[in-house]
């Protein structure tokens, strides 16, 4: 039987609190002064045991974010990559969770709030509304394709209400 190394004990303690990406765990172990070679062995061992799974982490992250915050695929992908998830895993996890119609519905719901506020304030400048919606959706990580479809829909709504 193999003796548990101090680096493994500390890594288990971290993983008991919450799931980590491989990069997050590596960084925390390095910050605590553990040997890089021991860290690499620990990460490989934990990956083999299923304690570390970047794809599983990415899937759960995307599911959680979709429930709690209305964001587009682009922002979710960027957030995953910032946590050290490789690009191809981030793209796969984000694309597996929502298709383009889901994405469009989320963006339309977000734009409805802007339209309501615009109408409530008198609806003076439709171009200003379009710019606000574009900027808001872009910051939320929606693609230009989705944004154009939303703006087209909003433009139709504005035209019908005038």
Coordinates of C-alpha atoms in Angstrom, one line a residue:
X1 CA 0.0 0.0 0.0
X2 CA 1.3 3.4 -1.0
X3 CA 1.8 6.0 1.7
X4 CA -0.2 9.2 1.2
X5 CA 2.1 12.1 0.7
X6 CA 1.6 15.5 2.3
X7 CA 0.8 17.1 -1.1
X8 CA -1.9 14.5 -1.6
X9 CA -3.4 15.2 1.8
X10 CA -3.6 18.9 1.1
X11 CA -5.0 18.3 -2.4
X12 CA -7.7 16.0 -0.9
X13 CA -8.5 18.7 1.6
X14 CA -9.0 21.2 -1.2
X15 CA -11.1 18.9 -3.3
X16 CA -13.3 18.0 -0.3
X17 CA -14.3 21.6 0.0
X18 CA -15.2 22.0 -3.7
X19 CA -14.3 20.7 -7.2
X20 CA -11.3 22.3 -8.8
X21 CA -9.8 22.3 -12.3
X22 CA -6.4 20.8 -12.7
X23 CA -4.9 24.3 -13.1
X24 CA -6.6 25.6 -10.0
X25 CA -5.4 22.7 -8.0
X26 CA -1.9 22.9 -9.4
X27 CA -1.7 26.7 -8.6
X28 CA -2.9 26.2 -5.0
X29 CA -0.4 23.5 -4.4
X30 CA 2.4 25.5 -5.8
X31 CA 1.4 28.5 -3.7
X32 CA 1.7 26.3 -0.7
X33 CA 5.2 25.4 -1.5
X34 CA 4.9 21.8 -2.7
X35 CA 7.4 20.3 -5.2
X36 CA 6.2 20.7 -8.8
X37 CA 7.1 17.1 -9.6
X38 CA 5.1 15.8 -6.6
X39 CA 2.2 18.1 -7.7
X40 CA 2.2 16.6 -11.3
X41 CA 2.2 13.1 -9.9
X42 CA -0.6 13.9 -7.5
X43 CA -2.7 15.5 -10.3
X44 CA -2.1 12.6 -12.6
X45 CA -3.0 10.1 -9.9
X46 CA -6.2 12.0 -8.9
X47 CA -7.2 12.3 -12.6
X48 CA -6.8 8.5 -12.9
X49 CA -9.0 8.1 -9.8
X50 CA -11.6 10.4 -11.2
X51 CA -11.1 13.1 -8.5
X52 CA -10.1 15.6 -11.2
X53 CA -12.2 15.9 -14.4
X54 CA -11.9 19.1 -16.3
X55 CA -14.7 18.2 -18.7
X56 CA -17.1 17.2 -15.8
X57 CA -16.2 20.5 -14.1
X58 CA -16.9 22.4 -17.2
X59 CA -20.3 20.7 -17.7
X60 CA -21.4 21.5 -14.1
X61 CA -20.1 25.0 -14.3
X62 CA -22.1 25.7 -17.5
X63 CA -25.3 24.1 -16.1
X64 CA -24.9 26.2 -12.9
X65 CA -24.3 29.4 -14.8
X66 CA -27.2 28.8 -17.1
X67 CA -29.5 28.5 -14.1
X68 CA -28.3 31.5 -12.2
X69 CA -27.1 34.0 -14.8
X70 CA -28.3 34.8 -18.3
X71 CA -25.1 34.7 -20.3
X72 CA -24.1 33.7 -23.8
X73 CA -21.8 31.0 -24.9
X74 CA -18.9 33.3 -25.5
X75 CA -18.8 34.5 -21.9
X76 CA -19.2 31.0 -20.5
X77 CA -16.3 29.8 -22.7
X78 CA -14.1 32.7 -21.5
X79 CA -14.9 32.1 -17.9
X80 CA -14.0 28.4 -18.2
X81 CA -10.8 29.2 -20.0
X82 CA -9.9 31.7 -17.2
X83 CA -10.3 28.8 -14.8
X84 CA -7.7 26.8 -16.8
X85 CA -10.1 24.6 -18.8
X86 CA -8.6 23.9 -22.3
X87 CA -10.3 25.7 -25.1
X88 CA -11.6 22.5 -26.8
X89 CA -13.2 21.2 -23.5
X90 CA -14.7 24.6 -22.8
X91 CA -16.3 24.8 -26.3
X92 CA -17.6 21.2 -26.1
X93 CA -19.2 21.8 -22.7
X94 CA -20.8 25.0 -23.7
X95 CA -22.1 23.7 -27.0
X96 CA -23.5 20.5 -25.3
X97 CA -25.6 22.5 -22.9
X98 CA -27.5 24.9 -25.2
X99 CA -28.3 25.1 -28.9
X100 CA -28.8 28.3 -30.9
X101 CA -32.5 28.5 -30.2
X102 CA -31.9 28.3 -26.4
X103 CA -29.3 31.0 -26.8
X104 CA -31.7 33.2 -28.8
X105 CA -34.5 32.8 -26.3
X106 CA -32.2 33.9 -23.4
X107 CA -31.0 37.0 -25.5
X108 CA -34.6 37.9 -26.4
X109 CA -35.7 37.8 -22.7
X110 CA -32.8 40.0 -21.8
X111 CA -33.7 42.5 -24.6
X112 CA -37.3 42.6 -23.5
X113 CA -36.3 44.2 -20.3
X114 CA -34.4 46.9 -22.2
X115 CA -37.4 47.5 -24.5
X116 CA -39.8 47.8 -21.5
X117 CA -37.5 50.3 -19.8
X118 CA -37.2 52.3 -23.1
X119 CA -41.0 52.3 -23.6
X120 CA -41.5 53.3 -20.0
X121 CA -39.1 56.3 -20.4
X122 CA -41.0 57.6 -23.4
X123 CA -39.3 55.7 -26.2
X124 CA -37.7 58.7 -27.7
X125 CA -34.6 57.4 -29.6
X126 CA -34.9 53.8 -31.1
X127 CA -31.2 53.9 -32.2
X128 CA -30.1 54.5 -28.6
X129 CA -32.2 51.4 -27.6
X130 CA -30.6 49.3 -30.3
X131 CA -27.1 50.4 -29.2
X132 CA -27.9 49.6 -25.6
X133 CA -29.2 46.1 -26.5
X134 CA -26.2 45.4 -28.7
X135 CA -23.7 46.4 -25.9
X136 CA -25.6 44.6 -23.2
X137 CA -25.8 41.3 -25.2
X138 CA -22.2 41.6 -26.4
X139 CA -21.0 42.0 -22.7
X140 CA -23.1 39.0 -21.8
X141 CA -21.2 36.9 -24.3
X142 CA -23.7 36.4 -27.1
X143 CA -22.6 36.0 -30.7
X144 CA -23.1 38.6 -33.4
X145 CA -25.5 36.2 -35.1
X146 CA -27.7 36.0 -32.1
X147 CA -27.5 39.8 -31.5
X148 CA -28.5 40.6 -35.1
X149 CA -31.6 38.3 -34.8
X150 CA -32.6 39.9 -31.5
X151 CA -32.1 43.4 -32.9
X152 CA -34.2 42.5 -35.9
X153 CA -37.0 41.2 -33.6
X154 CA -36.8 44.4 -31.4
X155 CA -36.9 46.6 -34.5
X156 CA -40.1 44.9 -35.6
X157 CA -41.6 45.4 -32.1
X158 CA -40.7 49.1 -32.1
X159 CA -42.1 49.6 -35.6
X160 CA -45.4 47.9 -34.6
X161 CA -45.8 49.9 -31.4
X162 CA -45.3 53.3 -33.1

